[in-house]
Tab-separated table of C-alpha atoms in Angstrom:
chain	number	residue	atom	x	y	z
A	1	UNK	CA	21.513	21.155	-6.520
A	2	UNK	CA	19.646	22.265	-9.962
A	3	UNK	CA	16.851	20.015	-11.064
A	4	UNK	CA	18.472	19.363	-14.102
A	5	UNK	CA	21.861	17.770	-12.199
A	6	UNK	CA	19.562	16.051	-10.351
A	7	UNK	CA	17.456	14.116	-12.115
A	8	UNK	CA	18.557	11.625	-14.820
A	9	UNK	CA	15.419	9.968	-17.441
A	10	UNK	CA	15.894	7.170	-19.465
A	11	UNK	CA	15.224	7.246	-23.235
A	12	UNK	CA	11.301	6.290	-24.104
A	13	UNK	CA	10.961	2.817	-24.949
A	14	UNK	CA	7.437	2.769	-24.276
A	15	UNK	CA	5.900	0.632	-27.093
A	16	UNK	CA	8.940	-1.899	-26.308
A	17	UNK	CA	7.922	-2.549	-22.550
A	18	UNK	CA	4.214	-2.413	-23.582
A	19	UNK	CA	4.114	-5.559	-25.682
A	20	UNK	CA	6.413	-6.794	-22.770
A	21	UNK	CA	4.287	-6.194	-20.364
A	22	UNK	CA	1.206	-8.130	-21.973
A	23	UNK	CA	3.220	-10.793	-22.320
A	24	UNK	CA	4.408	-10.862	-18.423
A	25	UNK	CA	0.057	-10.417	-17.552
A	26	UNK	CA	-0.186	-13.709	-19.443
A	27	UNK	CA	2.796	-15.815	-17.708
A	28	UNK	CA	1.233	-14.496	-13.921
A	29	UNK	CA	-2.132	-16.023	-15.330
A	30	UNK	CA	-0.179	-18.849	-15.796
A	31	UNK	CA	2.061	-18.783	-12.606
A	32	UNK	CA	-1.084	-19.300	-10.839
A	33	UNK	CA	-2.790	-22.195	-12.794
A	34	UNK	CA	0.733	-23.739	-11.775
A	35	UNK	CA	0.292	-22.873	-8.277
A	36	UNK	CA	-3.311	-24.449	-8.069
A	37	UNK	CA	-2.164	-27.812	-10.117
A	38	UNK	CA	0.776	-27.934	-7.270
A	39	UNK	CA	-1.944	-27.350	-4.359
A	40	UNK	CA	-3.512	-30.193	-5.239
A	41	UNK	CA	-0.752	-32.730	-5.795
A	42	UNK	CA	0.282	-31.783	-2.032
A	43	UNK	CA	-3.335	-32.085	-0.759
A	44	UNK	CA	-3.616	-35.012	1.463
A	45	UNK	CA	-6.723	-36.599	1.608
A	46	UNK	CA	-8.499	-34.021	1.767
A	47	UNK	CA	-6.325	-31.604	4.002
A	48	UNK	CA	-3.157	-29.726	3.454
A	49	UNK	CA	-0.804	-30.982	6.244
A	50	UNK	CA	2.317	-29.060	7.895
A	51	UNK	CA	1.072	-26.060	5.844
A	52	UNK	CA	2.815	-22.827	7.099
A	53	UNK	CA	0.608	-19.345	7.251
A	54	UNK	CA	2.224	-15.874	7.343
A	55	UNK	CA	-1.221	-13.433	7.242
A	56	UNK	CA	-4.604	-13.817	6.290
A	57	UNK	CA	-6.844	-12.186	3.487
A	58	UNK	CA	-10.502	-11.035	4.417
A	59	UNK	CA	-13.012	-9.902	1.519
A	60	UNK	CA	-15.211	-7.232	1.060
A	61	UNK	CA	-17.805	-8.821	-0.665
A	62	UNK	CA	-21.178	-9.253	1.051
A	63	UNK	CA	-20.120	-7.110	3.953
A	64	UNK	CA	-21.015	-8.352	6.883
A	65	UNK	CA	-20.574	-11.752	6.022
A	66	UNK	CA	-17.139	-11.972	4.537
A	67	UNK	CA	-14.868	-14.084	3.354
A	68	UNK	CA	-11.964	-14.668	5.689
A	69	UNK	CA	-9.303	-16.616	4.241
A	70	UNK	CA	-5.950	-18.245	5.794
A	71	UNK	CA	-2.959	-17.392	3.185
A	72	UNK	CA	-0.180	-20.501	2.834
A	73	UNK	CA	2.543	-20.821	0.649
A	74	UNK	CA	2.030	-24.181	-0.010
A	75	UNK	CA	5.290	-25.912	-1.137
A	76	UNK	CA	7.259	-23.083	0.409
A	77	UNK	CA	7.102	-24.076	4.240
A	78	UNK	CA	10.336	-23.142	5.058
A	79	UNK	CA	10.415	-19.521	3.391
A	80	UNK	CA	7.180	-18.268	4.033
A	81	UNK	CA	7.929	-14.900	5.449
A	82	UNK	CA	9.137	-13.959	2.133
A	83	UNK	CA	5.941	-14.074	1.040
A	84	UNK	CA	4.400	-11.815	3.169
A	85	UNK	CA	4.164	-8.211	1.703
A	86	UNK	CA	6.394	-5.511	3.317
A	87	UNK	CA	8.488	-2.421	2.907
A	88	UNK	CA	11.678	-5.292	2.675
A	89	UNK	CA	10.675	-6.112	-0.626
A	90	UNK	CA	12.014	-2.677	-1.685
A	91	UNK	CA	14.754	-3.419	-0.133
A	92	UNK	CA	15.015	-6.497	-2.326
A	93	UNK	CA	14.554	-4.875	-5.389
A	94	UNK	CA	11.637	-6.967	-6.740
A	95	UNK	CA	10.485	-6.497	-9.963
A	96	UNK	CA	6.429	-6.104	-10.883
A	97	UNK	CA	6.576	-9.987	-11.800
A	98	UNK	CA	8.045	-11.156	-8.489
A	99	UNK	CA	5.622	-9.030	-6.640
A	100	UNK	CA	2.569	-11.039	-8.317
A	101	UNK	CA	4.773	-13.920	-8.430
A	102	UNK	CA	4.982	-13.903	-4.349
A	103	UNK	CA	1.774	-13.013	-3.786
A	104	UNK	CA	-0.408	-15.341	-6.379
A	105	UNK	CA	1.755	-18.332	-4.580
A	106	UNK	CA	-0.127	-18.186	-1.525
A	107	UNK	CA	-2.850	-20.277	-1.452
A	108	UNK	CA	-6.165	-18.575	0.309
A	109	UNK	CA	-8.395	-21.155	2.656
A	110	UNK	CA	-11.361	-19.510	2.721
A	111	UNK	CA	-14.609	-19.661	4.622
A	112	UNK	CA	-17.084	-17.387	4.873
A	113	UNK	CA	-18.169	-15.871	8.377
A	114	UNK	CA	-19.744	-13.158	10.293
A	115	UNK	CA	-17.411	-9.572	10.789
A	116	UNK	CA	-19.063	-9.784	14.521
A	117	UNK	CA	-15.855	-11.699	16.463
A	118	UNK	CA	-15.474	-9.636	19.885
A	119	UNK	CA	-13.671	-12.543	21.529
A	120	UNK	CA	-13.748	-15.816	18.746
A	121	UNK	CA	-10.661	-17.485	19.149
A	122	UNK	CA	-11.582	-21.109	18.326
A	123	UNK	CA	-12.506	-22.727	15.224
A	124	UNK	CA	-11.249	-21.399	11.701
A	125	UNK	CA	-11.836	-17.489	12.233
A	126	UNK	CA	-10.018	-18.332	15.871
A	127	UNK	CA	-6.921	-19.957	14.161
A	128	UNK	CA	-6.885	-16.654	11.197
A	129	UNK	CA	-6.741	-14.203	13.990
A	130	UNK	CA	-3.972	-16.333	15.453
A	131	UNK	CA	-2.087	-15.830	12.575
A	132	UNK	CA	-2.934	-12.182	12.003
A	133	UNK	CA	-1.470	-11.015	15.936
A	134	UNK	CA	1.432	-13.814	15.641
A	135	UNK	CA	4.967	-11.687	14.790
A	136	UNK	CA	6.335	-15.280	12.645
A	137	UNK	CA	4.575	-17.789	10.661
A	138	UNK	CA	2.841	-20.279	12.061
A	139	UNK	CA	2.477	-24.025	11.186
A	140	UNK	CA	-1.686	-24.845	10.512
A	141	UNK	CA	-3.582	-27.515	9.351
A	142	UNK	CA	-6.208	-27.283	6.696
A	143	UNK	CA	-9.182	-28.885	5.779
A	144	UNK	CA	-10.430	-28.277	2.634
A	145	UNK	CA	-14.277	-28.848	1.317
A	146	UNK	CA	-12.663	-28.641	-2.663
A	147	UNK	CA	-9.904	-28.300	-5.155
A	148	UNK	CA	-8.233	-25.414	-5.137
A	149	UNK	CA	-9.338	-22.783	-8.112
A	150	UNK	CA	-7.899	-20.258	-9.920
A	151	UNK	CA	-9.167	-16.936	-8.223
A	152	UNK	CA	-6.686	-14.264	-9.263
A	153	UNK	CA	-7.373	-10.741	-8.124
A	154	UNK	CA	-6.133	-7.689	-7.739
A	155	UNK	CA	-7.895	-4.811	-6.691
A	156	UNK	CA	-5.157	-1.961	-6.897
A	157	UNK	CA	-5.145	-1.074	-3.177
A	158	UNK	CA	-4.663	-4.929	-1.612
A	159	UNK	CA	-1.749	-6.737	-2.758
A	160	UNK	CA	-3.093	-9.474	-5.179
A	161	UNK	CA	-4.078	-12.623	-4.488
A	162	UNK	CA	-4.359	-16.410	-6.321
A	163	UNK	CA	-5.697	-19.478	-5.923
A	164	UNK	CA	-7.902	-20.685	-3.365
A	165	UNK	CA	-9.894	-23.113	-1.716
A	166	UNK	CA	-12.927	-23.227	0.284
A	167	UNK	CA	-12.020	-24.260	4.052
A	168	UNK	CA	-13.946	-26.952	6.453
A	169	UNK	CA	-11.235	-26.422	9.028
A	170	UNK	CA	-8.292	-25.425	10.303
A	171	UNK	CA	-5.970	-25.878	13.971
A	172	UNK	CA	-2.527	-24.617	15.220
A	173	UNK	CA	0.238	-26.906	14.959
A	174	UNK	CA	2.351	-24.714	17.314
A	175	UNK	CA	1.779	-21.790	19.980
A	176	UNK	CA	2.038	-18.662	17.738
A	177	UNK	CA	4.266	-16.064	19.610
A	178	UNK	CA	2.465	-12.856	20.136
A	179	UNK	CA	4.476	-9.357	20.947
A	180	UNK	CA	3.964	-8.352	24.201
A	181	UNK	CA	2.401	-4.912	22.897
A	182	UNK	CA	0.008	-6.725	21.111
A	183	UNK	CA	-1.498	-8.882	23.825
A	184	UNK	CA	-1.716	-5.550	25.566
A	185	UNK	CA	-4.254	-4.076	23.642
A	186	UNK	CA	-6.043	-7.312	23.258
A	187	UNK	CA	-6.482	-7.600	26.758
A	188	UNK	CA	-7.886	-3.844	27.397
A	189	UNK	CA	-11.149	-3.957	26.450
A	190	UNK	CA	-11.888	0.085	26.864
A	191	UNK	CA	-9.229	0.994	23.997
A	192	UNK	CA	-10.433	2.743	21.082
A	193	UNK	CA	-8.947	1.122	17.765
A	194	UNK	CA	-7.565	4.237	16.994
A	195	UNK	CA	-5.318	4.339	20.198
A	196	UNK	CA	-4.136	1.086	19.721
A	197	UNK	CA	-2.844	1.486	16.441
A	198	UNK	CA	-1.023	4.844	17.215
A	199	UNK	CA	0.368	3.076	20.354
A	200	UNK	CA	1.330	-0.306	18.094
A	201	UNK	CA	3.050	2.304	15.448
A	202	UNK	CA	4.526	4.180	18.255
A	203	UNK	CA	6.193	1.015	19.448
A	204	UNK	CA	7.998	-0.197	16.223
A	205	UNK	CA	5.120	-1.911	14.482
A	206	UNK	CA	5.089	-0.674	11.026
A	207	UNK	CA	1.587	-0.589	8.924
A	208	UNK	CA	1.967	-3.583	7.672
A	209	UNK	CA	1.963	-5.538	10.807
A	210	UNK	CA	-0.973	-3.022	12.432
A	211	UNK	CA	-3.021	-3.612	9.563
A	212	UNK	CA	-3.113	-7.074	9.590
A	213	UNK	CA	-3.598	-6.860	13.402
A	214	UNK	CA	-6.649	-4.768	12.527
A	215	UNK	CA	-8.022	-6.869	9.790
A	216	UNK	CA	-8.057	-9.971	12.035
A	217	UNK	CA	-10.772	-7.738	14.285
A	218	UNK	CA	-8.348	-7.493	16.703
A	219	UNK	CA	-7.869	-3.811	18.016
A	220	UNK	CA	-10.487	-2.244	19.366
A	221	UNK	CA	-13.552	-1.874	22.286
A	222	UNK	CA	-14.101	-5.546	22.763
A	223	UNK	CA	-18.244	-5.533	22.355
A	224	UNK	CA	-17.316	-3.529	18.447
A	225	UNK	CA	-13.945	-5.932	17.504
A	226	UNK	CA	-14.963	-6.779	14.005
A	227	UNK	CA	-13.470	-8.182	10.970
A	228	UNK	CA	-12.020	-5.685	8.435
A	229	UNK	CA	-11.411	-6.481	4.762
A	230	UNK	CA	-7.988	-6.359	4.280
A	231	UNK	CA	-8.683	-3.143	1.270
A	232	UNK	CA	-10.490	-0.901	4.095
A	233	UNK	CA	-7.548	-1.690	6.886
A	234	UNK	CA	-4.987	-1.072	4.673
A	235	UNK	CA	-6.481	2.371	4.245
A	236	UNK	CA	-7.611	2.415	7.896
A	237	UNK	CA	-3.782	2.034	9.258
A	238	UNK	CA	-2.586	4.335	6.572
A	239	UNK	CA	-4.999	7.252	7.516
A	240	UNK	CA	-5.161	6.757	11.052
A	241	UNK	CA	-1.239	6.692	11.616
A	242	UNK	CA	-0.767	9.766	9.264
A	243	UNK	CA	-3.494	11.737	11.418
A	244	UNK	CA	-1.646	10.874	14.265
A	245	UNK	CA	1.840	12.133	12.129
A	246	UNK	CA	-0.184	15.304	11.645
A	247	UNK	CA	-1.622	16.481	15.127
A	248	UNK	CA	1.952	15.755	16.172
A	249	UNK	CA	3.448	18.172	13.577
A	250	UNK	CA	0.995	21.103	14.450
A	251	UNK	CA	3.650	23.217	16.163
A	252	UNK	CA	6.637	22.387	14.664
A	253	UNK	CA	8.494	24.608	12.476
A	254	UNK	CA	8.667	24.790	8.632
A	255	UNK	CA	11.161	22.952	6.253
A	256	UNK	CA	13.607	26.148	5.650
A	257	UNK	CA	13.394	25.903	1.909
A	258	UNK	CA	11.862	24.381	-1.285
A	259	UNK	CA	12.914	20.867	-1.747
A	260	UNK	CA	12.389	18.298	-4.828
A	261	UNK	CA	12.757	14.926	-3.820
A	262	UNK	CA	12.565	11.860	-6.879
A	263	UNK	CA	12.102	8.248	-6.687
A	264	UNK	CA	11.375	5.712	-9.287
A	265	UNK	CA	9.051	1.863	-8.138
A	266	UNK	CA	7.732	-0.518	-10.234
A	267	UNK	CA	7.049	1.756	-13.255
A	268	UNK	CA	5.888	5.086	-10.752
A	269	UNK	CA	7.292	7.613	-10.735
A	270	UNK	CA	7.253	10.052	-7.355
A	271	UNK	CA	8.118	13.699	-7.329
A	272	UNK	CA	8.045	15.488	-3.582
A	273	UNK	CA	7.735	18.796	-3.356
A	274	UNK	CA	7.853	20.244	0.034
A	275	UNK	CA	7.947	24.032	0.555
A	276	UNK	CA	7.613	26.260	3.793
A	277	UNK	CA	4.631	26.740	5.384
A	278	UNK	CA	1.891	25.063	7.443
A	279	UNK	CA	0.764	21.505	6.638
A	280	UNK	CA	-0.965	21.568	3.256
A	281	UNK	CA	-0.861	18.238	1.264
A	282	UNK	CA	-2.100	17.087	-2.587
A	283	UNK	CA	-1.728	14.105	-4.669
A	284	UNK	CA	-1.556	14.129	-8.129
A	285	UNK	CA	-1.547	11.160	-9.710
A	286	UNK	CA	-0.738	11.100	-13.933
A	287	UNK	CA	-1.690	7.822	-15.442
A	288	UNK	CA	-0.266	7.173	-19.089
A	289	UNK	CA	-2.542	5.119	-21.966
A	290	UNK	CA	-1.360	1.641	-21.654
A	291	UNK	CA	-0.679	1.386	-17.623
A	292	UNK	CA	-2.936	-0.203	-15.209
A	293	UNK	CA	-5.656	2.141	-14.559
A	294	UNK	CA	-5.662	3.932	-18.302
A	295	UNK	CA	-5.512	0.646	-20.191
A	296	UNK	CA	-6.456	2.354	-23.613
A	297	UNK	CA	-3.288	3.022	-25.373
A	298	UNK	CA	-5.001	6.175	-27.441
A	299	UNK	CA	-6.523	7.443	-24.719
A	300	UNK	CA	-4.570	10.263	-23.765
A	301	UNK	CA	-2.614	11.097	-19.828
A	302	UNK	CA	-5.109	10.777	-17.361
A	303	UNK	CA	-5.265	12.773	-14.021
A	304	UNK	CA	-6.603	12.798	-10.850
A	305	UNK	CA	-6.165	14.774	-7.386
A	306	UNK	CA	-7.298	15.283	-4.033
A	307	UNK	CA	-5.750	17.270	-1.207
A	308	UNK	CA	-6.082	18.573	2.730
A	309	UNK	CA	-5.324	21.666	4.303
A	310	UNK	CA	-4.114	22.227	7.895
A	311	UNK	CA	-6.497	20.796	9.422
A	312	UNK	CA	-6.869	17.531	7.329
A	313	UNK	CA	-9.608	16.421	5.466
A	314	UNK	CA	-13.765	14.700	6.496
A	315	UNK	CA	-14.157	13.735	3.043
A	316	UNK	CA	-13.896	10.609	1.276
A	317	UNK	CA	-11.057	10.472	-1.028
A	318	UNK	CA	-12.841	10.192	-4.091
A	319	UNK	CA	-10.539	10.378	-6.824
A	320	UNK	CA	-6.410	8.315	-5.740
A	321	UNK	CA	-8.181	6.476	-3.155
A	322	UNK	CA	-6.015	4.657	-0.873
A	323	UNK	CA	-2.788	6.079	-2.788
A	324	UNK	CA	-3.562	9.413	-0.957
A	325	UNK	CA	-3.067	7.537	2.083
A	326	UNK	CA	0.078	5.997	1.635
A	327	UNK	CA	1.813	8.937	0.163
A	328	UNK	CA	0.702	11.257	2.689
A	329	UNK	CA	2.137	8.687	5.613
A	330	UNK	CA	5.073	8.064	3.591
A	331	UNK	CA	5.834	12.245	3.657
A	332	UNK	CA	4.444	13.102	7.534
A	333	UNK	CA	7.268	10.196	8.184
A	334	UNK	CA	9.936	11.895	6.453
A	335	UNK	CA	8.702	15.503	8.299
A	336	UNK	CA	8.217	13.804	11.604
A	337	UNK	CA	11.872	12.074	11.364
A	338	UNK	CA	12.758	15.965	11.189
A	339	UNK	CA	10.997	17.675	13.516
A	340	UNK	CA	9.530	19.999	10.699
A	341	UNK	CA	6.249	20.588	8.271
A	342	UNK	CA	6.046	21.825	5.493
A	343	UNK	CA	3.253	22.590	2.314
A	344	UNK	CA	3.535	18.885	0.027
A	345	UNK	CA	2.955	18.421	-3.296
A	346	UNK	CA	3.040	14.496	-4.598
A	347	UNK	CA	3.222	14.310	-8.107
A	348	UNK	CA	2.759	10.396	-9.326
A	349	UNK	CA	3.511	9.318	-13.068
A	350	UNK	CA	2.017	5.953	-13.219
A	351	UNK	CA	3.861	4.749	-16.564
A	352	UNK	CA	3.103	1.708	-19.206
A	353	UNK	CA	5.263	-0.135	-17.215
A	354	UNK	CA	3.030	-0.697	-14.549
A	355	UNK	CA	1.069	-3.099	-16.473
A	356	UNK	CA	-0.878	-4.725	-13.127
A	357	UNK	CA	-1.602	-3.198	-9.804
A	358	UNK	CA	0.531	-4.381	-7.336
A	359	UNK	CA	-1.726	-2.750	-4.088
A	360	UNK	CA	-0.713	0.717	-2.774
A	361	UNK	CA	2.284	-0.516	-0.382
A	362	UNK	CA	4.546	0.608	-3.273
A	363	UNK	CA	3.039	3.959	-3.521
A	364	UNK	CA	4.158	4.083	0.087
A	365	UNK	CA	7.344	3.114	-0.139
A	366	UNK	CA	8.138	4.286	-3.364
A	367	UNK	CA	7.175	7.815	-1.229
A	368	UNK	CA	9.561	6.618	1.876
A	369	UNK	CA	12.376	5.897	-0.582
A	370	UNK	CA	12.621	9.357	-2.457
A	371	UNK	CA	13.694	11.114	0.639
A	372	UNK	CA	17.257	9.276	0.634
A	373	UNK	CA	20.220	10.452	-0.646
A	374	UNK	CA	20.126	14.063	-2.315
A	375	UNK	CA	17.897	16.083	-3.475
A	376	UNK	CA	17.104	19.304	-5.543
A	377	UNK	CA	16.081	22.870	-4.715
A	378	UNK	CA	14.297	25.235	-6.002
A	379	UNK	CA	13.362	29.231	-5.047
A	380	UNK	CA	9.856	29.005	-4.598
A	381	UNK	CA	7.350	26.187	-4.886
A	382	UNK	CA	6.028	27.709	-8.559
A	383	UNK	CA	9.993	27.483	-9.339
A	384	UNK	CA	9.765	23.614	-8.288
A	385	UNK	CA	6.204	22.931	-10.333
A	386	UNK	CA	7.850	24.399	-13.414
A	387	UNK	CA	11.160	22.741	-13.433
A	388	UNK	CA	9.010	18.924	-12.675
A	389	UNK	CA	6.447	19.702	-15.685
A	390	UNK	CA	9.431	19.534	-18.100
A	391	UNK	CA	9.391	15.990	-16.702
A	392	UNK	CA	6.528	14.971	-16.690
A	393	UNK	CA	3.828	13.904	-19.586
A	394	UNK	CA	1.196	16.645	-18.769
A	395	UNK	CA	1.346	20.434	-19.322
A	396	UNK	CA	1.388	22.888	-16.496
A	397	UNK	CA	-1.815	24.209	-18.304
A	398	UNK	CA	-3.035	20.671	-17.423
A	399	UNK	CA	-1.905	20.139	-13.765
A	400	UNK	CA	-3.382	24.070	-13.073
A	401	UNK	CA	-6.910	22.631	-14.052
A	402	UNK	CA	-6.385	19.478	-11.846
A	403	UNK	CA	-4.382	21.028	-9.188
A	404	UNK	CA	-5.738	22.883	-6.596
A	405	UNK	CA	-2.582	23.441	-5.030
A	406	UNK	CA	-0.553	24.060	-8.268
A	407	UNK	CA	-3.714	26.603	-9.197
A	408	UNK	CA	-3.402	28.816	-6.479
A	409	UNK	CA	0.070	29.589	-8.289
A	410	UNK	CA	-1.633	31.004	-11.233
A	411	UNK	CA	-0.313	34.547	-10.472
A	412	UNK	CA	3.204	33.591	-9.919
A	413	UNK	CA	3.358	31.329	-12.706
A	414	UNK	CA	2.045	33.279	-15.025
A	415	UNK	CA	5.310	35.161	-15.061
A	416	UNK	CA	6.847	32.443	-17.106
């Protein structure tokens, strides 16, 4: 299929959705005043009773005391699971509001603690890491030290959060049901953290569920079980998984020819470009004036890239972060459902439209997503680069000096 049958842009209505989109930044502020004022109206005493917990939340801040916080949907008992973020709100459809909506409803009991758990499974970090292994929500009881404030945050790689409360205490109401495969790598305490999350992944848990697993300290050798902030997991689970994809991909043979795969999330848009050849990955990510991370509207596209070879990468990501993650998992899934590798190039527009970061889960399945249905073709990979620039708001002048991938073109694109 040509590019041009394939792909289908809307007209530019850019200044339109940008005064929008202030406008929605100021009713989530408010959403989650709303939330705290209906926190403490159901605060009893000075607990919340029959509250219902789906995950947990643990900061960064002050590393190695954190804070480790209990997330409840307080007023929303009986639908809590919706509130927990996962690849089925794609399936849903939500919209950037929804997302913040969802997520700035959860209340966050918080206490600070040591990272050092090994094998704490009483008191408030006990009845968190309950939560975190348990595969449904699970009724808790709260005790709070204070009204609930408004804390809203959002850090662009963990979904964001809303109001919370500092915690005195917290206890099950019920036994939480824990998956089988999970207690099993609880109760071996020689396992690497690494091995356990390939063998959770391997066995149906998706990222979302291994990450929280991970977060709650967990996985691991039991004398080095720690705490992880929910930002580093995320990116722990993402990277670990996809090296995993990887090594298992070494062998296999190469996608037979160029292929352009499109899908559009929450104001991203993700090009795919896989091409034959061993493993070689890049993101590229184009941020437009006015979106999250380029708030200045007259400040012109800005760009940023990192890549791996074969053999994967030591490095930090320095310059997409935990984006690079989630992309990269999102493609070694599609390859690995295939049997095949391939050379991939993932070319991210973040528009105006994405006007508050939502956490990289819909980078990652805004990847997962573009591999369904159709897709284009192209001769060669410079053949595929060309046709996407007339898409996209940067010049193939200005993806050669960011790309390295796209760079080591130069010859062959030249011709054009």
């Amino acid at each position: 299929m040509r590019l041009d049958d394939f792909i289908d842009i809307e007209a530019n209505e850019r200044a339109e959705r940008r005064r929008l989109a202030k406008e929605k930044s100021y009713e989530i502020l408010d959403h989650v005043e709303s939330v705290a004022d209906r926190v403490e109206r159901t605060v009893s005493g000075d607990s919340v009773v029959g509250s219902v917990s789906p995950s947990i939340f643990v900061g960064r801040s002050n590393y190695p005391e954190v804070s480790t916080g209990i997330l409840s949907p307080v007023g929303n008992e009986g639908d809590a699971g919706r509130f927990v973020t996962s690849g089925a709100w794609y399936d849903e459809d939500v919209d950037l509001t929804e997302v913040f909506r969802r997520r700035t409803s959860l209340l966050n009991s918080r206490r600070s603690a040591s990272v050092d758990v090994a094998d704490t499974w009483e008191g408030f970090v006990g009845v968190g890491r309950e939560v975190a292994i348990a595969d449904r929500p699970v009724d808790v009881e709260i005790g709070l030290d204070a009204d609930p404030t408004v804390d809203f945050d959002a850090d662009g790689a963990s979904p964001p959060t809303g109001p919370s409360a500092p915690a005195r205490s917290a206890s099950l109401g019920e036994n939480p049901h824990v998956p089988r495969a999970v207690e099993k790598t609880l109760e071996d305490d020689d396992w690497r953290a690494e091995g356990a999350i390939n063998y959770l992944y391997r066995r149906g848990f998706d990222v979302y569920e291994v990450n929280t697993i991970l977060s709650a300290g967990a996985l691991g050798r039991a004398e080095n079980r720690r705490l992880v902030p929910t930002r580093w997991s995320i990116t722990a689970v993402d990277d670990t998984v996809g090296g995993f994809l990887r090594g298992s991909l070494r062998d296999a043979p190469s996608v037979d020819g160029v292929e352009i795969h499109r899908n559009e999330f929450l104001g991203n848009a993700y090009w795919v470009i896989l091409a034959p050849g061993q493993w070689e990955y890049e993101l590229v990510e184009l941020k437009a004036p006015g979106s999250v991370w380029n708030p200045d509207p007259e400040a012109g596209m800005w760009l940023a890239a990192d890549r791996e070879g074969y053999e994967g990468r030591t490095g930090y990501v320095e310059e997409t972060a935990g984006a690079y993650h989630a992309a990269r998992l999102a493609a070694l899934e599609h390859l690995d459902e295939r049997g095949r590798t391939a050379k991939c190039l993932v070319l991210r527009h973040v528009s105006d439209d994405y006007w508050g970061p939502a956490g990289v889960w819909q980078v990652r399945e805004g990847v997962r997503h573009a591999f369904e249905g159709e897709h284009a073709t192209a001769e060669t990979l410079a053949d595929a680069v060309r046709g996407v620039v007339d898409y996209l708001p940067a010049s193939l002048a200005d993806l050669r000096r960011k790309s390295a991938m796209v760079a080591g073109l130069q010859t062959t694109l030249d011709r054009f």
